[in-house]
Structures are given as C-alpha cells and as structure tokens.
Amino acid sequence: VPGRDWDRAVELVSSAEEVALACHISPDGDALGSTLAVGLALRAVGKRVVASFGERGFTVPRLLRFLPGQDLLVDPDDYPAAPELMISFDAPTADRLGELARVAGKARELVVVDHHPSHVGFGTLNLVDPGAAATAVLAEELIRRLGLPVDRDIATCLYAGLVTDTGSFRHSSTTSEVHAMAGRLIATGLNPEEIARELWDRSPFGYLRVLGLALERVVLEPETGDGLGLVWTYVTRDDRAAYGLPYHEVEGIIDVVRRTDDADVAVILKEDDGGAWQVSTRSKGGIDLSRVCATLGGGGHAKAAGFTSHQPVEQTMAAFRALLRRAA
Ligand code: 5GP
Ligand code: MN
Ligand code: MN
C-alpha cells in the first residue's frame, strides 16, 4: 500500500466524527477482529462508531464471542443509510458485505482494508495488500498511523485475526514480521493460550459426532490430473441438525481433512441453513485455488479459497474436478 494512500486514510479517519465499520458475512477471526480492533481504537478517542457484518438478526459465531468490543455491533437495519465514512475489512468484493453492500455504494468515502488477491478495489480508497498475512496486519498499521494506542482489548482482536489467517503461524504467510506483530500484541498482556482455547477448543460434544460423519465419508482421488491428489467430503444440514450444531461449528473440519499427505488439494462442502453449499478448498502445492474458485463464482487466496454452490454435491465436485485438471 503506497504511503500516500495511508496518509489519505489517516486524513479521512481523523477528520470524521462518525465512522461506520463493516466486514464480510459469516465473519471469521480476521474479519471481526480487525473491525472491532479499529472500532475500539476509534471509540477510545471519542468518535461515534458503529460496526456490522451485514446479516439481519445477526448472531456472533460462538468461537468469536470472546472478542472485546461487541457492543459496537448493530443490526444492518440500524446502520447509517449513507455514512460519511465507511471502512470495510477483509471483504474482496462489496457483495461479501451482505445487507451492507448497498450502503457501501452510498457512503461518501469508503475505505477498503483487505488482503485478498481477488479483491476488486470497490472503495474510494483501497488499502489492499495481498502480501499481508491478515487484514489484521493492515488494521494494526492503520491504528498505528492514526497515533492511537493498542491496549490489551484491541490487541486481543488483532491477535485473533493474525492467528486465524496464518493457521496458528503455520501457513506460508507466516513471516518474521508476523511474529514481530504477535510479539507486540502479546506484550500488551493478552493470553495466547486463552485465545487459542476460545477459537479452537470449546466445541460442543456434537461436533465430534459430525466430524465423525464427515470423516466416514471422506474420499481420496489419487489421479486428478497431474498426479494431483484430491481429498474431499461433505456435511449436510441434517447432519448438523441431528446434533443441534450451528453452521459455523463445522467450519474447522477442513483443517482435519487437509492433513493427509496423500492429497495436494482438500475440499469440504458444507450445507448451510438455507440449503446452499459453502465449499472450502485448500492446496499444499502450486495450484492457485483462488482462480479455480473464482471461475465457480467465489474467490479467496491461492492456498485457501471457497465458493457457494446450489447444485448437488456430485455435480459440484464434477465441475471442481474439471477445473482442477485444467489448472494443474
Ligand atoms: P473458508 O474456506 O475458510 O471459508 O474461506 C477461505 C478463503 O476463501 C477466505 O479467504 C474467503 O474469503 C474465501 N471464500 C470462501 N468462500 C467464498 C465465497 O463464497 N466467495 C468468495 N469471494 N470468497 C470466498
Ligand atoms: Mn475472512
Ligand atoms: Mn483475512
């Protein structure tokens, strides 16, 4: 991100009295963490702040409820209709803002803070760096350039973003700068053990049963194109209903499926409450899944991407397999 864009962002935020923040629907730790971090920092200096992830009658996913600053969140219906200044976090396209996509089009100034390579620059100012490990990295820089302090609560939000998007400091995005940032955040007194537990180790018992169903069905296809192994499975709405499991509880199953060394590409199809299939894909090799998923109407990063499908599982996999062969 060029220095003049940062300067302009600092100008816009400093001169605004009210700031409307937003992140993508079905927020993860990076989206909500970045939003709440900046929200807390701006509220601390007396700005009026509202935040939302564009879902009517929203509920914050259980694993993100420990994040400080949730009192900043409002329903999309209570969000300003045409904000003076809106800041969007972790969304590559306006439609990822759900109900707030239309508001984004009406904001006088729209600052887009993001790290997706598939982003389309839908802001009046785009602070977009595909090289950033997380949007939280850019959120921290914005707070720093505004000259605002990062207290333990703000650090907790930023750390949640950093640890989520780097896969607990395992992905290729994990650099010395990432660890330096983690060090700065931990120095505020936050507890990494507590955050890791909140994010990953507080699943309801039914999660284990549904994970069992997903693993029972798992398929390994060793010959998908250029020696590219493909491992995949699915979880239905009925699987979750049998154990009273909300959709967001199954989002981490992909991290189990991708563990096998016998496949470079891992896929899980998750049926949401509306009956649509949310497809998560992961790659260990050189294949760029953000391009494959973009062809199917989604997007993401080279090694972690996704899309939504309204077709039956087998049909979706046939389409994905064909694109994978072509991309290999
Ligand atoms: P996940 O599989 O964890 O849900 O998402 C992995 C990555 O793919 C994230 O960076 C996310 O933004 C992107 N992604 C997942 N689903 C979609 C989708 O339906 N549309 C777009 N544009 N990106 C998606
Ligand atoms: Mn995200
Ligand atoms: Mn992110």
Short mmCIF file of N, CA, C and O in Angstrom, two decimals, residues 145-240:
data_model
loop_
_atom_site.label_atom_id
_atom_site.label_comp_id
_atom_site.label_asym_id
_atom_site.label_seq_id
_atom_site.Cartn_x
_atom_site.Cartn_y
_atom_site.Cartn_z
N ARG A 145 -0.72 4.31 12.50
CA ARG A 145 -0.57 5.57 11.74
C ARG A 145 -1.51 6.65 12.23
O ARG A 145 -1.23 7.84 12.05
N LEU A 146 -2.61 6.25 12.86
CA LEU A 146 -3.52 7.23 13.46
C LEU A 146 -2.97 7.74 14.79
O LEU A 146 -3.52 8.66 15.40
N GLY A 147 -1.89 7.11 15.24
CA GLY A 147 -1.27 7.51 16.51
C GLY A 147 -2.06 7.06 17.72
O GLY A 147 -1.95 7.64 18.81
N LEU A 148 -2.87 5.99 17.55
CA LEU A 148 -3.71 5.52 18.66
C LEU A 148 -3.05 4.34 19.37
O LEU A 148 -2.40 3.51 18.73
N PRO A 149 -3.23 4.26 20.68
CA PRO A 149 -2.61 3.17 21.43
C PRO A 149 -3.34 1.84 21.21
O PRO A 149 -4.56 1.82 20.98
N VAL A 150 -2.59 0.74 21.29
CA VAL A 150 -3.17 -0.60 21.21
C VAL A 150 -3.17 -1.18 22.62
O VAL A 150 -2.13 -1.57 23.14
N ASP A 151 -4.38 -1.20 23.23
CA ASP A 151 -4.45 -1.79 24.57
C ASP A 151 -4.69 -3.29 24.45
O ASP A 151 -4.77 -3.84 23.35
N ARG A 152 -4.84 -3.93 25.60
CA ARG A 152 -4.99 -5.39 25.61
C ARG A 152 -6.23 -5.85 24.85
O ARG A 152 -6.20 -6.87 24.15
N ASP A 153 -7.34 -5.12 24.95
CA ASP A 153 -8.57 -5.49 24.25
C ASP A 153 -8.39 -5.40 22.73
O ASP A 153 -8.78 -6.30 21.98
N ILE A 154 -7.81 -4.30 22.29
CA ILE A 154 -7.56 -4.11 20.85
C ILE A 154 -6.60 -5.19 20.36
O ILE A 154 -6.79 -5.80 19.30
N ALA A 155 -5.56 -5.45 21.16
CA ALA A 155 -4.57 -6.47 20.79
C ALA A 155 -5.21 -7.84 20.68
O ALA A 155 -4.86 -8.64 19.80
N THR A 156 -6.16 -8.13 21.56
CA THR A 156 -6.86 -9.43 21.52
C THR A 156 -7.59 -9.60 20.19
O THR A 156 -7.52 -10.67 19.57
N CYS A 157 -8.24 -8.53 19.74
CA CYS A 157 -8.96 -8.58 18.45
C CYS A 157 -7.98 -8.78 17.30
O CYS A 157 -8.21 -9.60 16.39
N LEU A 158 -6.88 -8.05 17.31
CA LEU A 158 -5.89 -8.16 16.23
C LEU A 158 -5.22 -9.53 16.24
O LEU A 158 -4.99 -10.14 15.18
N TYR A 159 -4.93 -10.03 17.42
CA TYR A 159 -4.27 -11.34 17.54
C TYR A 159 -5.18 -12.45 17.01
O TYR A 159 -4.73 -13.37 16.33
N ALA A 160 -6.48 -12.31 17.28
CA ALA A 160 -7.45 -13.30 16.78
C ALA A 160 -7.39 -13.35 15.25
O ALA A 160 -7.47 -14.42 14.64
N GLY A 161 -7.26 -12.19 14.62
CA GLY A 161 -7.16 -12.14 13.16
C GLY A 161 -5.87 -12.77 12.66
O GLY A 161 -5.86 -13.55 11.70
N LEU A 162 -4.78 -12.44 13.32
CA LEU A 162 -3.45 -12.92 12.90
C LEU A 162 -3.35 -14.44 13.04
O LEU A 162 -2.90 -15.14 12.13
N VAL A 163 -3.80 -14.95 14.18
CA VAL A 163 -3.65 -16.38 14.45
C VAL A 163 -4.63 -17.19 13.59
O VAL A 163 -4.32 -18.30 13.16
N THR A 164 -5.79 -16.62 13.27
CA THR A 164 -6.76 -17.31 12.41
C THR A 164 -6.22 -17.44 10.99
O THR A 164 -6.18 -18.54 10.43
N ASP A 165 -5.80 -16.32 10.41
CA ASP A 165 -5.45 -16.33 8.99
C ASP A 165 -4.09 -16.96 8.70
O ASP A 165 -3.82 -17.35 7.56
N THR A 166 -3.22 -17.07 9.70
CA THR A 166 -1.94 -17.75 9.47
C THR A 166 -2.03 -19.22 9.85
O THR A 166 -1.02 -19.93 9.80
N GLY A 167 -3.24 -19.69 10.23
CA GLY A 167 -3.37 -21.08 10.65
C GLY A 167 -2.47 -21.35 11.84
O GLY A 167 -1.71 -22.32 11.84
N SER A 168 -2.56 -20.48 12.83
CA SER A 168 -1.69 -20.59 14.02
C SER A 168 -0.21 -20.56 13.64
O SER A 168 0.58 -21.38 14.10
N PHE A 169 0.13 -19.60 12.78
CA PHE A 169 1.53 -19.38 12.39
C PHE A 169 2.13 -20.59 11.66
O PHE A 169 3.30 -20.90 11.81
N ARG A 170 1.29 -21.27 10.85
CA ARG A 170 1.78 -22.41 10.08
C ARG A 170 1.80 -22.14 8.59
O ARG A 170 2.55 -22.77 7.86
N HIS A 171 0.93 -21.27 8.09
CA HIS A 171 0.83 -21.07 6.64
C HIS A 171 2.05 -20.33 6.09
O HIS A 171 2.83 -19.75 6.84
N SER A 172 2.13 -20.32 4.74
CA SER A 172 3.28 -19.69 4.07
C SER A 172 3.35 -18.19 4.34
O SER A 172 4.39 -17.56 4.16
N SER A 173 2.24 -17.62 4.80
CA SER A 173 2.20 -16.17 5.09
C SER A 173 2.91 -15.83 6.39
O SER A 173 3.06 -14.66 6.74
N THR A 174 3.37 -16.84 7.12
CA THR A 174 4.00 -16.61 8.43
C THR A 174 5.44 -16.13 8.24
O THR A 174 6.30 -16.90 7.85
N THR A 175 5.67 -14.86 8.52
CA THR A 175 6.99 -14.26 8.33
C THR A 175 7.52 -13.76 9.67
O THR A 175 6.80 -13.78 10.68
N SER A 176 8.73 -13.25 9.64
CA SER A 176 9.27 -12.67 10.88
C SER A 176 8.46 -11.44 11.29
O SER A 176 8.28 -11.17 12.47
N GLU A 177 7.93 -10.71 10.28
CA GLU A 177 7.08 -9.55 10.60
C GLU A 177 5.80 -9.98 11.32
O GLU A 177 5.33 -9.29 12.23
N VAL A 178 5.26 -11.13 10.88
CA VAL A 178 4.06 -11.66 11.53
C VAL A 178 4.36 -11.99 13.00
O VAL A 178 3.60 -11.64 13.91
N HIS A 179 5.50 -12.64 13.22
CA HIS A 179 5.85 -12.98 14.60
C HIS A 179 6.18 -11.73 15.42
O HIS A 179 5.88 -11.66 16.61
N ALA A 180 6.78 -10.74 14.75
CA ALA A 180 7.07 -9.48 15.47
C ALA A 180 5.76 -8.81 15.90
O ALA A 180 5.65 -8.30 17.02
N MET A 181 4.77 -8.85 15.01
CA MET A 181 3.47 -8.28 15.36
C MET A 181 2.85 -9.05 16.52
O MET A 181 2.35 -8.46 17.48
N ALA A 182 2.90 -10.39 16.43
CA ALA A 182 2.37 -11.21 17.54
C ALA A 182 3.07 -10.83 18.84
O ALA A 182 2.43 -10.71 19.89
N GLY A 183 4.38 -10.61 18.76
CA GLY A 183 5.14 -10.23 19.95
C GLY A 183 4.64 -8.91 20.54
O GLY A 183 4.46 -8.79 21.75
N ARG A 184 4.40 -7.92 19.65
CA ARG A 184 3.89 -6.63 20.13
C ARG A 184 2.53 -6.80 20.82
O ARG A 184 2.25 -6.19 21.84
N LEU A 185 1.70 -7.64 20.22
CA LEU A 185 0.35 -7.83 20.76
C LEU A 185 0.40 -8.55 22.11
O LEU A 185 -0.28 -8.17 23.07
N ILE A 186 1.23 -9.60 22.18
CA ILE A 186 1.33 -10.35 23.44
C ILE A 186 1.89 -9.46 24.55
O ILE A 186 1.51 -9.58 25.72
N ALA A 187 2.75 -8.51 24.18
CA ALA A 187 3.35 -7.60 25.17
C ALA A 187 2.30 -6.71 25.85
O ALA A 187 2.56 -6.15 26.91
N THR A 188 1.09 -6.61 25.28
CA THR A 188 0.05 -5.81 25.94
C THR A 188 -0.60 -6.58 27.08
O THR A 188 -1.45 -6.04 27.80
N GLY A 189 -0.23 -7.87 27.22
CA GLY A 189 -0.74 -8.65 28.33
C GLY A 189 -1.81 -9.66 27.96
O GLY A 189 -2.38 -10.31 28.82
N LEU A 190 -2.08 -9.81 26.64
CA LEU A 190 -3.09 -10.79 26.27
C LEU A 190 -2.58 -12.20 26.50
O LEU A 190 -1.38 -12.43 26.62
N ASN A 191 -3.52 -13.15 26.53
CA ASN A 191 -3.18 -14.53 26.86
C ASN A 191 -3.39 -15.43 25.63
O ASN A 191 -4.51 -15.81 25.33
N PRO A 192 -2.32 -15.79 24.93
CA PRO A 192 -2.46 -16.60 23.70
C PRO A 192 -3.14 -17.95 23.95
O PRO A 192 -3.89 -18.43 23.11
N GLU A 193 -2.88 -18.53 25.12
CA GLU A 193 -3.49 -19.83 25.43
C GLU A 193 -5.01 -19.71 25.51
O GLU A 193 -5.75 -20.52 24.96
N GLU A 194 -5.45 -18.65 26.19
CA GLU A 194 -6.88 -18.41 26.35
C GLU A 194 -7.54 -18.17 24.99
O GLU A 194 -8.62 -18.68 24.71
N ILE A 195 -6.89 -17.39 24.14
CA ILE A 195 -7.45 -17.08 22.82
C ILE A 195 -7.52 -18.35 21.96
O ILE A 195 -8.53 -18.61 21.31
N ALA A 196 -6.47 -19.16 21.99
CA ALA A 196 -6.46 -20.41 21.22
C ALA A 196 -7.58 -21.33 21.70
O ALA A 196 -8.27 -21.98 20.90
N ARG A 197 -7.78 -21.39 23.00
CA ARG A 197 -8.84 -22.23 23.54
C ARG A 197 -10.21 -21.74 23.09
O ARG A 197 -11.07 -22.54 22.68
N GLU A 198 -10.43 -20.42 23.15
CA GLU A 198 -11.71 -19.87 22.71
C GLU A 198 -11.97 -20.18 21.24
O GLU A 198 -13.09 -20.50 20.85
N LEU A 199 -10.92 -20.06 20.43
CA LEU A 199 -11.09 -20.24 18.98
C LEU A 199 -11.25 -21.69 18.57
O LEU A 199 -11.98 -22.00 17.63
N TRP A 200 -10.55 -22.62 19.24
CA TRP A 200 -10.49 -23.97 18.70
C TRP A 200 -10.85 -25.11 19.65
O TRP A 200 -11.06 -26.22 19.21
N ASP A 201 -10.88 -24.84 20.94
CA ASP A 201 -11.04 -25.96 21.88
C ASP A 201 -12.28 -25.85 22.75
O ASP A 201 -12.27 -26.29 23.89
N ARG A 202 -13.32 -25.24 22.24
CA ARG A 202 -14.55 -25.16 23.02
C ARG A 202 -15.76 -25.63 22.22
O ARG A 202 -16.88 -25.15 22.40
N SER A 203 -15.54 -26.60 21.33
CA SER A 203 -16.65 -27.12 20.51
C SER A 203 -17.61 -27.91 21.38
O SER A 203 -17.18 -28.59 22.33
N PRO A 204 -18.91 -27.88 21.05
CA PRO A 204 -19.85 -28.76 21.75
C PRO A 204 -19.55 -30.22 21.39
O PRO A 204 -18.95 -30.50 20.34
N PHE A 205 -19.98 -31.15 22.26
CA PHE A 205 -19.70 -32.57 22.03
C PHE A 205 -20.18 -33.04 20.66
O PHE A 205 -19.50 -33.82 19.98
N GLY A 206 -21.33 -32.54 20.22
CA GLY A 206 -21.89 -32.95 18.93
C GLY A 206 -20.95 -32.71 17.76
O GLY A 206 -21.04 -33.39 16.74
N TYR A 207 -20.05 -31.77 17.93
CA TYR A 207 -19.06 -31.52 16.88
C TYR A 207 -18.28 -32.79 16.56
O TYR A 207 -18.00 -33.09 15.40
N LEU A 208 -17.91 -33.53 17.60
CA LEU A 208 -17.12 -34.75 17.39
C LEU A 208 -17.90 -35.77 16.58
O LEU A 208 -17.34 -36.44 15.71
N ARG A 209 -19.21 -35.87 16.83
CA ARG A 209 -20.05 -36.81 16.08
C ARG A 209 -20.14 -36.40 14.61
O ARG A 209 -20.05 -37.24 13.71
N VAL A 210 -20.33 -35.10 14.36
CA VAL A 210 -20.46 -34.62 12.98
C VAL A 210 -19.12 -34.72 12.26
O VAL A 210 -19.06 -35.09 11.09
N LEU A 211 -18.04 -34.44 12.97
CA LEU A 211 -16.70 -34.66 12.40
C LEU A 211 -16.55 -36.12 12.00
O LEU A 211 -16.03 -36.45 10.93
N GLY A 212 -17.06 -37.02 12.86
CA GLY A 212 -17.03 -38.46 12.57
C GLY A 212 -17.76 -38.78 11.28
O GLY A 212 -17.26 -39.54 10.44
N LEU A 213 -18.93 -38.18 11.07
CA LEU A 213 -19.69 -38.40 9.84
C LEU A 213 -18.90 -37.93 8.63
O LEU A 213 -18.82 -38.62 7.60
N ALA A 214 -18.31 -36.74 8.75
CA ALA A 214 -17.53 -36.18 7.63
C ALA A 214 -16.35 -37.09 7.30
O ALA A 214 -16.04 -37.33 6.12
N LEU A 215 -15.70 -37.62 8.31
CA LEU A 215 -14.51 -38.45 8.07
C LEU A 215 -14.88 -39.83 7.54
O LEU A 215 -14.14 -40.42 6.75
N GLU A 216 -16.05 -40.34 7.96
CA GLU A 216 -16.52 -41.62 7.44
C GLU A 216 -16.73 -41.56 5.92
O GLU A 216 -16.54 -42.54 5.22
N ARG A 217 -17.16 -40.39 5.45
CA ARG A 217 -17.49 -40.22 4.03
C ARG A 217 -16.33 -39.75 3.18
O ARG A 217 -16.48 -39.53 1.99
N VAL A 218 -15.20 -39.53 3.79
CA VAL A 218 -14.11 -38.87 3.06
C VAL A 218 -13.63 -39.73 1.88
O VAL A 218 -13.59 -40.96 1.98
N VAL A 219 -13.33 -39.07 0.77
CA VAL A 219 -12.93 -39.75 -0.46
C VAL A 219 -11.53 -39.27 -0.85
O VAL A 219 -11.25 -38.07 -0.78
N LEU A 220 -10.67 -40.22 -1.25
CA LEU A 220 -9.36 -39.85 -1.78
C LEU A 220 -9.31 -40.20 -3.25
O LEU A 220 -9.55 -41.36 -3.62
N GLU A 221 -9.03 -39.20 -4.08
CA GLU A 221 -8.90 -39.44 -5.52
C GLU A 221 -7.46 -39.16 -5.90
O GLU A 221 -7.06 -38.00 -6.04
N PRO A 222 -6.65 -40.23 -6.06
CA PRO A 222 -5.22 -40.02 -6.26
C PRO A 222 -4.86 -39.50 -7.64
O PRO A 222 -3.81 -38.91 -7.82
N GLU A 223 -5.73 -39.71 -8.63
CA GLU A 223 -5.36 -39.38 -10.02
C GLU A 223 -6.21 -38.26 -10.59
O GLU A 223 -6.93 -38.44 -11.54
N THR A 224 -6.16 -37.10 -9.99
CA THR A 224 -6.93 -35.98 -10.53
C THR A 224 -6.00 -35.06 -11.31
O THR A 224 -5.51 -34.08 -10.79
N GLY A 225 -5.74 -35.42 -12.57
CA GLY A 225 -4.81 -34.59 -13.34
C GLY A 225 -3.37 -34.94 -13.01
O GLY A 225 -3.07 -36.03 -12.61
N ASP A 226 -2.51 -33.97 -13.08
CA ASP A 226 -1.06 -34.09 -12.96
C ASP A 226 -0.55 -34.73 -11.67
O ASP A 226 0.27 -34.14 -10.96
N GLY A 227 -1.03 -35.94 -11.36
CA GLY A 227 -0.62 -36.57 -10.12
C GLY A 227 -1.12 -35.84 -8.90
O GLY A 227 -0.64 -36.04 -7.78
N LEU A 228 -2.12 -34.99 -9.14
CA LEU A 228 -2.64 -34.15 -8.08
C LEU A 228 -3.69 -34.91 -7.29
O LEU A 228 -4.77 -35.16 -7.80
N GLY A 229 -3.38 -35.28 -6.05
CA GLY A 229 -4.36 -35.97 -5.23
C GLY A 229 -5.42 -35.02 -4.71
O GLY A 229 -5.13 -33.86 -4.43
N LEU A 230 -6.65 -35.53 -4.65
CA LEU A 230 -7.77 -34.72 -4.16
C LEU A 230 -8.46 -35.49 -3.04
O LEU A 230 -8.83 -36.64 -3.22
N VAL A 231 -8.61 -34.85 -1.88
CA VAL A 231 -9.35 -35.46 -0.79
C VAL A 231 -10.57 -34.58 -0.52
O VAL A 231 -10.46 -33.36 -0.53
N TRP A 232 -11.73 -35.22 -0.37
CA TRP A 232 -12.93 -34.39 -0.18
C TRP A 232 -14.01 -35.10 0.61
O TRP A 232 -14.05 -36.33 0.66
N THR A 233 -14.86 -34.29 1.23
CA THR A 233 -16.00 -34.83 1.96
C THR A 233 -17.09 -33.76 2.05
O THR A 233 -16.96 -32.69 1.45
N TYR A 234 -18.19 -34.08 2.76
CA TYR A 234 -19.27 -33.10 2.89
C TYR A 234 -19.99 -33.28 4.21
O TYR A 234 -19.92 -34.34 4.86
N VAL A 235 -20.68 -32.22 4.62
CA VAL A 235 -21.51 -32.23 5.83
C VAL A 235 -22.86 -31.62 5.47
O VAL A 235 -22.91 -30.51 4.93
N THR A 236 -23.95 -32.37 5.73
CA THR A 236 -25.27 -31.84 5.37
C THR A 236 -25.88 -31.05 6.53
O THR A 236 -25.44 -31.14 7.68
N ARG A 237 -26.94 -30.34 6.18
CA ARG A 237 -27.73 -29.62 7.17
C ARG A 237 -28.34 -30.61 8.18
O ARG A 237 -28.39 -30.35 9.37
N ASP A 238 -28.78 -31.79 7.68
CA ASP A 238 -29.37 -32.80 8.57
C ASP A 238 -28.33 -33.35 9.54
O ASP A 238 -28.67 -33.66 10.69
N ASP A 239 -27.09 -33.52 9.09
CA ASP A 239 -26.02 -33.98 10.00
C ASP A 239 -25.93 -33.06 11.20
O ASP A 239 -25.87 -33.49 12.35
N ARG A 240 -25.95 -31.76 10.91
CA ARG A 240 -25.81 -30.77 11.98
C ARG A 240 -27.06 -30.75 12.86
O ARG A 240 -26.98 -30.67 14.09
#
